[in-house]
Short mmCIF file of C-alpha atoms in Angstrom, two decimals:
data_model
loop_
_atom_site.label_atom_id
_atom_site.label_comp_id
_atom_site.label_asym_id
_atom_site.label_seq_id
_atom_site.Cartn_x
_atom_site.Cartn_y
_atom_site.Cartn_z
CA UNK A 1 58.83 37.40 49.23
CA UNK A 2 59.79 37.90 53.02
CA UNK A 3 63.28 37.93 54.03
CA UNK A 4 62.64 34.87 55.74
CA UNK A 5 61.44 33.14 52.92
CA UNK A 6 64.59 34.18 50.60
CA UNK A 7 66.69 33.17 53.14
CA UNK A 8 64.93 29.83 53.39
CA UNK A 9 64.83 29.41 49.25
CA UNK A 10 69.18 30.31 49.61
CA UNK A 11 69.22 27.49 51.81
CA UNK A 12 67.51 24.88 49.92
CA UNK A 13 69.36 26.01 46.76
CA UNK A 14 72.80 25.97 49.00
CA UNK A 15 71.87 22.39 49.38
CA UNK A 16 70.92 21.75 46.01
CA UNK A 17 74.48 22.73 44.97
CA UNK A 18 76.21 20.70 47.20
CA UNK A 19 74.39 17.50 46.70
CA UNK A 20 74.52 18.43 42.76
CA UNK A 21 78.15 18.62 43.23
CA UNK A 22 78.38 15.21 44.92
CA UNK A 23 76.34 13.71 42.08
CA UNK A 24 78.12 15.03 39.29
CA UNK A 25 82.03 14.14 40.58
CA UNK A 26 80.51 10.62 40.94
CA UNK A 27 79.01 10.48 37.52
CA UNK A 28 81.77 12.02 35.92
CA UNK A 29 84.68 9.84 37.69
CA UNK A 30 82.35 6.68 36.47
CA UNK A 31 82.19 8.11 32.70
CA UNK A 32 86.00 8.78 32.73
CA UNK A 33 87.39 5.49 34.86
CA UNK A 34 86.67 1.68 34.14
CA UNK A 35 84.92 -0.20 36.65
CA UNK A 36 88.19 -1.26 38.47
CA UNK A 37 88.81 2.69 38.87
CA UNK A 38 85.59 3.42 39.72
CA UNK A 39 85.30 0.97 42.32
CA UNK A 40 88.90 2.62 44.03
CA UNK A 41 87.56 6.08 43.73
CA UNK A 42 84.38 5.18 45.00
CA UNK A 43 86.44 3.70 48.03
CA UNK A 44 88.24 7.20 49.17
CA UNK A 45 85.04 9.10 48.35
CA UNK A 46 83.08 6.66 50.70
CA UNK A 47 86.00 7.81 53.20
CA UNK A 48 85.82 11.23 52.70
CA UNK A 49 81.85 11.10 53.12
CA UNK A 50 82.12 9.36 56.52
CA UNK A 51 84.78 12.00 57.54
CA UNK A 52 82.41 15.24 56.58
CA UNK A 53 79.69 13.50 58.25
CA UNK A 54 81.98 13.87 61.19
CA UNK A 55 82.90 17.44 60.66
CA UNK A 56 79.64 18.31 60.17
CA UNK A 57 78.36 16.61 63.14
CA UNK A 58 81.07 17.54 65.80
CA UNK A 59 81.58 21.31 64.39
CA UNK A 60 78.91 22.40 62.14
CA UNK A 61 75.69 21.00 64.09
CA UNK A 62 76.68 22.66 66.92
CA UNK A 63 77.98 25.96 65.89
CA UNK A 64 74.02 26.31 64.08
CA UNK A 65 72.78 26.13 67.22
CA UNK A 66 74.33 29.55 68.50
CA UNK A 67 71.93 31.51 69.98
CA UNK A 68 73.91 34.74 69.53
CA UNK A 69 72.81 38.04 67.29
CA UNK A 70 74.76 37.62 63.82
CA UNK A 71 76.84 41.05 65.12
CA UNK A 72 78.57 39.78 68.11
CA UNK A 73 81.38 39.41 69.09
CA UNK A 74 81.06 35.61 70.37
CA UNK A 75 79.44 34.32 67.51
CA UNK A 76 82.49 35.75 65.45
CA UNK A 77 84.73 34.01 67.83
CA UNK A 78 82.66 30.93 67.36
CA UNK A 79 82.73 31.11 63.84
CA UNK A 80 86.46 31.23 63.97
CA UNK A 81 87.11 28.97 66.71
CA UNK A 82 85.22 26.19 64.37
CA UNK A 83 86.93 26.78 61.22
CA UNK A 84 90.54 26.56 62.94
CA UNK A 85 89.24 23.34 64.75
CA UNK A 86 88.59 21.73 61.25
CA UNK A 87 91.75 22.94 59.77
CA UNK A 88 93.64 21.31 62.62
CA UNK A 89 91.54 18.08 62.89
CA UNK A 90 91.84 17.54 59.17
CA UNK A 91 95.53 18.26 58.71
CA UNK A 92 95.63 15.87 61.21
CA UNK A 93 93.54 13.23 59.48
CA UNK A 94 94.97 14.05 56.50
CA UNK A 95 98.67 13.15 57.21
CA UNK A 96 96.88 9.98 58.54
CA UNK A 97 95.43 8.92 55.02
CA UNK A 98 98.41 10.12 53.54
CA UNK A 99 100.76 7.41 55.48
CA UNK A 100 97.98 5.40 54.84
CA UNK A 101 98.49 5.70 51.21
CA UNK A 102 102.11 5.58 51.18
CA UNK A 103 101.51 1.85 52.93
CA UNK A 104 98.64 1.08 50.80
CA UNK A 105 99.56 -0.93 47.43
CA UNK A 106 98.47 0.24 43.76
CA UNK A 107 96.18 2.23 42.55
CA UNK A 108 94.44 2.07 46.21
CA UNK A 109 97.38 3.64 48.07
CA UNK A 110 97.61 6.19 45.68
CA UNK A 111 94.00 7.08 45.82
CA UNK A 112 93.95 7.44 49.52
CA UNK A 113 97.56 9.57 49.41
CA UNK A 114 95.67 11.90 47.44
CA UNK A 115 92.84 12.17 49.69
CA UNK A 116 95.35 13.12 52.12
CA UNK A 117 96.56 16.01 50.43
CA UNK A 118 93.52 17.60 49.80
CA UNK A 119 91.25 16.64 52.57
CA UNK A 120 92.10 20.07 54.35
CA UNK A 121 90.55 22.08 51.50
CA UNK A 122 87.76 20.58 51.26
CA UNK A 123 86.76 20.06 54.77
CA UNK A 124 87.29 23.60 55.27
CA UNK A 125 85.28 24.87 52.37
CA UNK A 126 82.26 22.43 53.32
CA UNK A 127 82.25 23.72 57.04
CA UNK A 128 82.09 27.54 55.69
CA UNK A 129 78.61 26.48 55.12
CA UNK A 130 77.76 26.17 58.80
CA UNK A 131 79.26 29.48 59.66
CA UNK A 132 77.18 31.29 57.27
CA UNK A 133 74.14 29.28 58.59
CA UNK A 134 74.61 30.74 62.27
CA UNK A 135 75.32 34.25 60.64
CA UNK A 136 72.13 34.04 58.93
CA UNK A 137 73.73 34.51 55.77
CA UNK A 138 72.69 31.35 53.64
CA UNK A 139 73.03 33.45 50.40
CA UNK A 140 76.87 33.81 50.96
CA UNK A 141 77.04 29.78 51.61
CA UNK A 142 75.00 29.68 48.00
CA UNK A 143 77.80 31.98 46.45
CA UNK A 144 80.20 29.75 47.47
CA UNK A 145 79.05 26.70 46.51
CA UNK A 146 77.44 27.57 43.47
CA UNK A 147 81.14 28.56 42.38
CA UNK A 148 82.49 25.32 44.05
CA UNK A 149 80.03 23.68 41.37
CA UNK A 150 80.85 25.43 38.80
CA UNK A 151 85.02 24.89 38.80
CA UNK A 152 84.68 20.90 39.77
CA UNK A 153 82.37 20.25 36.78
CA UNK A 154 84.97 21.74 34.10
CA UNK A 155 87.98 20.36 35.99
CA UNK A 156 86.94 17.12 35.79
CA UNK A 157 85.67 17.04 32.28
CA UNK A 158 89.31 18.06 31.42
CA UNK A 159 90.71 15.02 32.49
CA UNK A 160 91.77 11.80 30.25
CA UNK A 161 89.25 8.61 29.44
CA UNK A 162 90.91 5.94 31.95
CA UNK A 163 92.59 8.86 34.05
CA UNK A 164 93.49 6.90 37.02
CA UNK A 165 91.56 7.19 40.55
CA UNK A 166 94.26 9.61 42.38
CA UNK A 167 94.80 11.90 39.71
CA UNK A 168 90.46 12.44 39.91
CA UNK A 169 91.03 12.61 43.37
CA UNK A 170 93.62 15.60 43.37
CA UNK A 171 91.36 17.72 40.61
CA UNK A 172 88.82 17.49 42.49
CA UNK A 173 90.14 18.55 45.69
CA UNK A 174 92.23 21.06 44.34
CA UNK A 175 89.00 22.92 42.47
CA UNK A 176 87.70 23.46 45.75
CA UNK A 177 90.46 26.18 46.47
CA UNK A 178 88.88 29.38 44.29
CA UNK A 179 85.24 28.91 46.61
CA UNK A 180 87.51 28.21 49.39
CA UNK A 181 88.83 31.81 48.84
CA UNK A 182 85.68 33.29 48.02
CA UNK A 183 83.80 31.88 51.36
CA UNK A 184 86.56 32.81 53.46
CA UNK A 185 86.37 36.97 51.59
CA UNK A 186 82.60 36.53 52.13
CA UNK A 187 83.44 35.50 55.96
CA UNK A 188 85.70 37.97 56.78
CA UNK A 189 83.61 41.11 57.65
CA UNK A 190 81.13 38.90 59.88
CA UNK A 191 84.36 37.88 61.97
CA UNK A 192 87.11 40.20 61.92
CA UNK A 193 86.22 41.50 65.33
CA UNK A 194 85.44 40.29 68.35
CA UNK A 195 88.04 39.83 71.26
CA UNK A 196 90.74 40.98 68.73
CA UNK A 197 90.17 37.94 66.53
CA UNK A 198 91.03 35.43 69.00
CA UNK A 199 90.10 32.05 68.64
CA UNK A 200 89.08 29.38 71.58
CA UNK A 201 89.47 25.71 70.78
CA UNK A 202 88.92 24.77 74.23
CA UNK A 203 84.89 23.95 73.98
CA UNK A 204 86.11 21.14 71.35
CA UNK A 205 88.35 19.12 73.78
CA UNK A 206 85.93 19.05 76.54
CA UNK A 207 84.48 16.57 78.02
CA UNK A 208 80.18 17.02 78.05
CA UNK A 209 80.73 19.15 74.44
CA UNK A 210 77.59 18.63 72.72
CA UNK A 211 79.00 17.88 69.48
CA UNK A 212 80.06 13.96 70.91
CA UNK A 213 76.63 13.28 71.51
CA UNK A 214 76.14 14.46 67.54
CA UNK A 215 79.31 12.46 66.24
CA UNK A 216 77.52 9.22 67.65
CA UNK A 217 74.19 9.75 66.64
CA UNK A 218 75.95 10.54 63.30
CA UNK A 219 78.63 7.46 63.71
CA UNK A 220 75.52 5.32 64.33
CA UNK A 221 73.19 6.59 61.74
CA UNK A 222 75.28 7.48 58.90
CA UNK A 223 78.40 6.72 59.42
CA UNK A 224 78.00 2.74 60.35
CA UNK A 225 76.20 1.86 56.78
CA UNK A 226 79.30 3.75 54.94
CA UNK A 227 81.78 2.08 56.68
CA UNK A 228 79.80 -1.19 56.17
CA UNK A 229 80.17 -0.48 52.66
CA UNK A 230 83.60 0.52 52.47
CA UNK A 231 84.36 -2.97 54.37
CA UNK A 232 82.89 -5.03 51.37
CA UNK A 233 85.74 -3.52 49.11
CA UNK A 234 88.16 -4.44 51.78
CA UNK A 235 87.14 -7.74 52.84
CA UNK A 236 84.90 -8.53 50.16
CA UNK A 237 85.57 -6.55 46.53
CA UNK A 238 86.01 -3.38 45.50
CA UNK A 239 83.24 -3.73 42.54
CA UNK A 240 80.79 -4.09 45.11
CA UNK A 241 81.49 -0.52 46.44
CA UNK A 242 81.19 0.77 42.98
CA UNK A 243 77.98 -0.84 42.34
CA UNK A 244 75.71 0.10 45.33
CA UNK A 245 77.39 3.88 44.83
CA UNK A 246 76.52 3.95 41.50
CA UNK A 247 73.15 2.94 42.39
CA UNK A 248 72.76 5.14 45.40
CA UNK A 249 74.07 8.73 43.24
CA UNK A 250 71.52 7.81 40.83
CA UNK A 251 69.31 9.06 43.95
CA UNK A 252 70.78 12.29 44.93
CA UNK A 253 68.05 14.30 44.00
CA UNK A 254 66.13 12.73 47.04
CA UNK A 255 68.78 13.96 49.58
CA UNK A 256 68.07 16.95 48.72
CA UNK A 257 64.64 16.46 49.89
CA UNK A 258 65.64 14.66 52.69
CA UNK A 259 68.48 17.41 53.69
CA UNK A 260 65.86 19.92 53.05
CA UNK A 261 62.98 18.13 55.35
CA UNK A 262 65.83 17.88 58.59
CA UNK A 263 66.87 21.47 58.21
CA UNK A 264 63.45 23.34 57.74
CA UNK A 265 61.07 21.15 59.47
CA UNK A 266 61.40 21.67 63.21
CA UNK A 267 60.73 25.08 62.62
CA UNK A 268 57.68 24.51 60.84
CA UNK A 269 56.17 21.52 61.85
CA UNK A 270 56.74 22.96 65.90
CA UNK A 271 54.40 25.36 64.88
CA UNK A 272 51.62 22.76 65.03
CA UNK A 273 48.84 22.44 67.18
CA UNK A 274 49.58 19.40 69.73
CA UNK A 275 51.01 16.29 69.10
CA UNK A 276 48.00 15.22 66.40
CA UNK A 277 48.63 18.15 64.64
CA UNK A 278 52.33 17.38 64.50
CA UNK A 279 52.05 14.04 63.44
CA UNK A 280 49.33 14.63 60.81
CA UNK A 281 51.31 17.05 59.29
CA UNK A 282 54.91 14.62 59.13
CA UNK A 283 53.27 12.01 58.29
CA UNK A 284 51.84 13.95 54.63
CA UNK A 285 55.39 14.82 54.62
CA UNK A 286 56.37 11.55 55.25
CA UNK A 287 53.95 9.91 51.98
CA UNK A 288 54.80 12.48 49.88
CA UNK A 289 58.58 11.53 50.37
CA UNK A 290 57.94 7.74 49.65
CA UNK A 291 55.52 8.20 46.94
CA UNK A 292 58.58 10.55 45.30
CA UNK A 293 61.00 7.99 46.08
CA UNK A 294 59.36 5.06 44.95
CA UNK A 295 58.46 7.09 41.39
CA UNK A 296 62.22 8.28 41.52
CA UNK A 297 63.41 4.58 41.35
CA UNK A 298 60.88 3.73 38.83
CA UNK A 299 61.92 6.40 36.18
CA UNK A 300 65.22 5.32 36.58
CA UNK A 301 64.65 1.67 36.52
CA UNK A 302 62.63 2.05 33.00
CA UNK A 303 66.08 4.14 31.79
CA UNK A 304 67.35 2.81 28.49
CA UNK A 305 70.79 0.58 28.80
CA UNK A 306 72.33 3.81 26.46
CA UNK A 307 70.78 6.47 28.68
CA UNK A 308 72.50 4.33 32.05
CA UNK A 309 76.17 4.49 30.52
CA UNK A 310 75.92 7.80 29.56
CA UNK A 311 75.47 8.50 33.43
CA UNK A 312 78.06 5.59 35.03
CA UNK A 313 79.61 4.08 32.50
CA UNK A 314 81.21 0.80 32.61
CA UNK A 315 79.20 0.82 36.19
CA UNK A 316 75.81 0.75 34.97
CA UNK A 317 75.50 -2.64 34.21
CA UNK A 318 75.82 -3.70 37.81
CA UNK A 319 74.26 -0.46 39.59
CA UNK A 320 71.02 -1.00 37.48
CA UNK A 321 70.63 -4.52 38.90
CA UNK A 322 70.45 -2.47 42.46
CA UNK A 323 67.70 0.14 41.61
CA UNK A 324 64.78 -1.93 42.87
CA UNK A 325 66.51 -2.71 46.23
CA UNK A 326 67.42 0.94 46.45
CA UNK A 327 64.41 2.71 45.43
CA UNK A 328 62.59 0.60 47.98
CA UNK A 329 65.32 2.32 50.45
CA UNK A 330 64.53 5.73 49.61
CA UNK A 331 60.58 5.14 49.58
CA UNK A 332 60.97 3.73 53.23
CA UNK A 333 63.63 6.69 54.11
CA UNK A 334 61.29 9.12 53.32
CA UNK A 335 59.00 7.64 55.79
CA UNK A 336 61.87 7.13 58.30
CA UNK A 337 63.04 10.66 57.68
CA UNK A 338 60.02 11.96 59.12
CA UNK A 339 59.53 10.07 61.89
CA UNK A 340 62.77 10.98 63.40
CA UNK A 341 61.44 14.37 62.64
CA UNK A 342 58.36 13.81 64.51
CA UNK A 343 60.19 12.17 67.09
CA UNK A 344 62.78 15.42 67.24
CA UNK A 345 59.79 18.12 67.88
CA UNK A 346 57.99 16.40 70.93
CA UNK A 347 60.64 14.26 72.43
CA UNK A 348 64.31 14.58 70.82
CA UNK A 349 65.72 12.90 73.46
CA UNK A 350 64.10 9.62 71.95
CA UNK A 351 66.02 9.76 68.64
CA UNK A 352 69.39 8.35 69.93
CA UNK A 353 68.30 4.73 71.07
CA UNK A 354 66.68 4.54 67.82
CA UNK A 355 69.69 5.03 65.82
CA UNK A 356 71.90 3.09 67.64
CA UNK A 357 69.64 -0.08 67.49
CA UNK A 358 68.37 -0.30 63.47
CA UNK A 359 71.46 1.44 62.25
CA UNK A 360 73.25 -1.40 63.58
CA UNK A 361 70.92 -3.79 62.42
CA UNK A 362 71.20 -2.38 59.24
CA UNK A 363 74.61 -2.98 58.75
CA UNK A 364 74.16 -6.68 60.20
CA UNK A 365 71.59 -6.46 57.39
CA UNK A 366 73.46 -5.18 54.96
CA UNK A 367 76.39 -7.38 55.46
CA UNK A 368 74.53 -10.82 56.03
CA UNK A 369 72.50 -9.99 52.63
CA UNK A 370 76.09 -10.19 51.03
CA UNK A 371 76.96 -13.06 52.48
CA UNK A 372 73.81 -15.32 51.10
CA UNK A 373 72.89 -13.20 47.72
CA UNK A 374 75.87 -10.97 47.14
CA UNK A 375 75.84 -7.50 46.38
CA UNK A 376 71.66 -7.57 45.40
CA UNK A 377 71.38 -9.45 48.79
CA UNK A 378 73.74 -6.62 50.12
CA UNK A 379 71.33 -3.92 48.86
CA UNK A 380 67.72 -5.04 49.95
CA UNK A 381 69.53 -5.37 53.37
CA UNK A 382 70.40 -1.63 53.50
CA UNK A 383 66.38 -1.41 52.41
CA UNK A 384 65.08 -4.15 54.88
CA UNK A 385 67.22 -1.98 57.44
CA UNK A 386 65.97 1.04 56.68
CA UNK A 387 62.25 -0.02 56.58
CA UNK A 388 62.31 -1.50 60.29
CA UNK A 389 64.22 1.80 61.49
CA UNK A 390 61.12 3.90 59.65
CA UNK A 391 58.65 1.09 61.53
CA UNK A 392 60.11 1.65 65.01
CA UNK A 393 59.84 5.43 64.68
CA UNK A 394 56.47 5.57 63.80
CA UNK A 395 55.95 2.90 66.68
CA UNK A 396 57.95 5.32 69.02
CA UNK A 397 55.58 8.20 67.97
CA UNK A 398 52.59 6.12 68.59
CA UNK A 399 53.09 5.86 71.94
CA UNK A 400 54.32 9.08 72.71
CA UNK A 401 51.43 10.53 75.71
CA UNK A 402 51.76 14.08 74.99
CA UNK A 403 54.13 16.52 73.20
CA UNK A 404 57.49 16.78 75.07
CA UNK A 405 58.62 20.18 73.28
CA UNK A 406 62.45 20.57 74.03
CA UNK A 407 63.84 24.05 75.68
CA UNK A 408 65.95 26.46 73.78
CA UNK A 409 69.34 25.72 73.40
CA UNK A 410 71.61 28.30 74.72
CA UNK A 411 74.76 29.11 73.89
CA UNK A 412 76.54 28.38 77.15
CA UNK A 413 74.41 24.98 76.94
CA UNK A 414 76.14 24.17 73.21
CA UNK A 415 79.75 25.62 74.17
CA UNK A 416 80.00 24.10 77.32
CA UNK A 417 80.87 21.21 78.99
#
């Protein structure tokens, strides 16, 4: 196999491990809490989600767009200029949560107090991923992340039946320290030098930086239907969180995919011929996802009530009630998936209205379905959502005249304002 093509496999199996990870501290805090406790860890995970999606988006999506050779000196100082922006921001945010905690009553303040102590580490270990991206190192990322796999898993398997939603909360951030060490060893050489290991935060802070035009396509896109679904545990009950993130872990395996389809695809789908060619070959990627999605949901749907609380827990009862409505989200997210995909190769500019509007609407969706049917009603919103954002791509790409292909990305262009 090429070099390309291992680096490619690293990168898909870097994924893997991190969206395995994800799965399996959900599944295990719903084995080890009751429903109650599920539904308050599920509540500062939801939070923590929304606030890597931000990382990610303002630091990470940016810095994998440096231009530079993996050996100089300003993509070390990149490399190093992003990490110290995420320790900073997330100290910040961090004492934030942890106030918040301190204010919060219960179970629910401790919870978030937690999340506030730890949020550094595991910000920091997540955005090593990005750095290693840009240095064209993905099998370093995997090394990481494999290992941050392997010492959650055990750590949380350790802890009590009914161990309460903080104390999960501070394992699992705290296991996240020996692949935080090993990332930043694995680092080092790639970013010791260059301009005496100084650092530049300034890029962040500016005005025009292109990672705000990221943070609200992410805010709009992702970050809108979390929220949504952290406000029905706030203004609406907790068990309600628990539920639809029972039912959506159950479909991790598919955001792997998914993950998979947005990194690699530009690459290879630009290397069609002309817009038919482009769009013949997302939309097989686009049937192929839905067909998986809607088989995905179906296995689990036909699961045996033992099989279910072996996975969740007291939580299966009310996630299973979900899978239909959610497995008819991921069928129509496959298709959505690559239409923003299509939509990215011959005319990313057009991606941003399209979030804004139907991730919106989803949420209006998502919380008007609560309203009149409760948390089903809540659910088939999130899919009705999804399916008219997947229709409006498509439409978008239908009436695209010609292939728009976008110009490089420089460095200067991503750094500055």
């Amino acid at each position: 196999m090429s070099r390309r093509g291992l680096a490619a496999v690293a990168s898909v199996l870097d994924q893997a491990a991190s969206s395995a990870t994800n799965i399996l501290v959900l599944v295990l805090a719903a084995r080890l809490s009751s429903a109650a406790g599920f539904a308050d860890f599920s509540m500062v995970y939801v939070t923590f989600t929304v606030l890597l999606g931000l990382n990610v988006a303002y630091v990470g999506q940016t810095l994998v767009l440096e231009k530079d050779d993996p050996a100089s000196a300003r993509l070390a100082t990149a490399c190093r200029s992003g990490l110290a922006f995420s320790g900073a921001a997330s100290a910040a945010v961090g004492a934030v949560l942890a106030l918040l905690g301190l204010l919060l009553p219960g179970a629910t303040g401790w919870s978030f107090l937690a999340l506030g102590l730890v949020l550094p580490l595991v910000l920091l270990q997540d955005g090593l991923r990005y750095c290693f991206s840009a240095l064209r190192a993905p099998g370093r990322a995997l090394a990481a992340d494999a290992l941050r796999l392997a010492c959650v898993v055990p750590a949380l398997l350790l802890q009590p039946e009914g161990a309460p939603a903080g104390r999960l909360v501070l394992v699992w951030g705290i296991s996240a320290l020996p692949a935080l060490a090993l990332g930043l060893w694995l680092l080092r050489p790639s970013v010791r030098g260059g301009a005496g290991g100084a650092i530049d935060l300034r890029p962040y802070l500016r005005r025009g930086y292109l990672g705000q035009r990221f943070v609200v396509e992410f805010a709009v896109g992702n970050g809108s239907s979390q929220l949504a679904v952290l406000g029905l545990g706030v203004f609406a009950t907790p068990l309600a969180v628990g539920a639809l993130r029972g039912a959506t872990t159950l479909f991790g395996p598919l955001n792997v995919l998914f993950n998979s389809a947005n990194a690699f695809g530009p690459p290879v789908v630009g290397r069609a011929s002309g817009k038919r060619g482009v769009v013949r070959l997302t939309a097989l990627m686009g049937g192929a996802l839905a067909v998986t999605g809607a088989a995905w949901g179906a296995v689990l749907y036909a699961l045996p009530e033992r099989v279910g609380r072996e996975l969740l827990g007291d939580t299966w009862q009310a996630a299973a009630a979900l899978l239909p409505a959610t497995g008819a989200q991921y069928a129509v997210m496959g298709l959505g998936t690559c239409a923003l995909l299509t939509l990215r190769v011959l005319n990313p500019k057009a991606t941003l209205s399209l979030q804004v509007v139907f991730s919106l609407l989803s949420v209006g969706l998502l919380l008007g379905g609560y309203a009149v049917w409760g948390v089903a009603g809540a659910a088939w919103g999130l899919a009705l959502g999804s399916a008219s954002k997947a229709a409006a791509g498509w439409l978008r790409v239908a009436r695209l005249p010609s292939p728009a292909p976008a110009a490089a990305t420089t460095s200067d262009e991503v750094r500055a304002a």
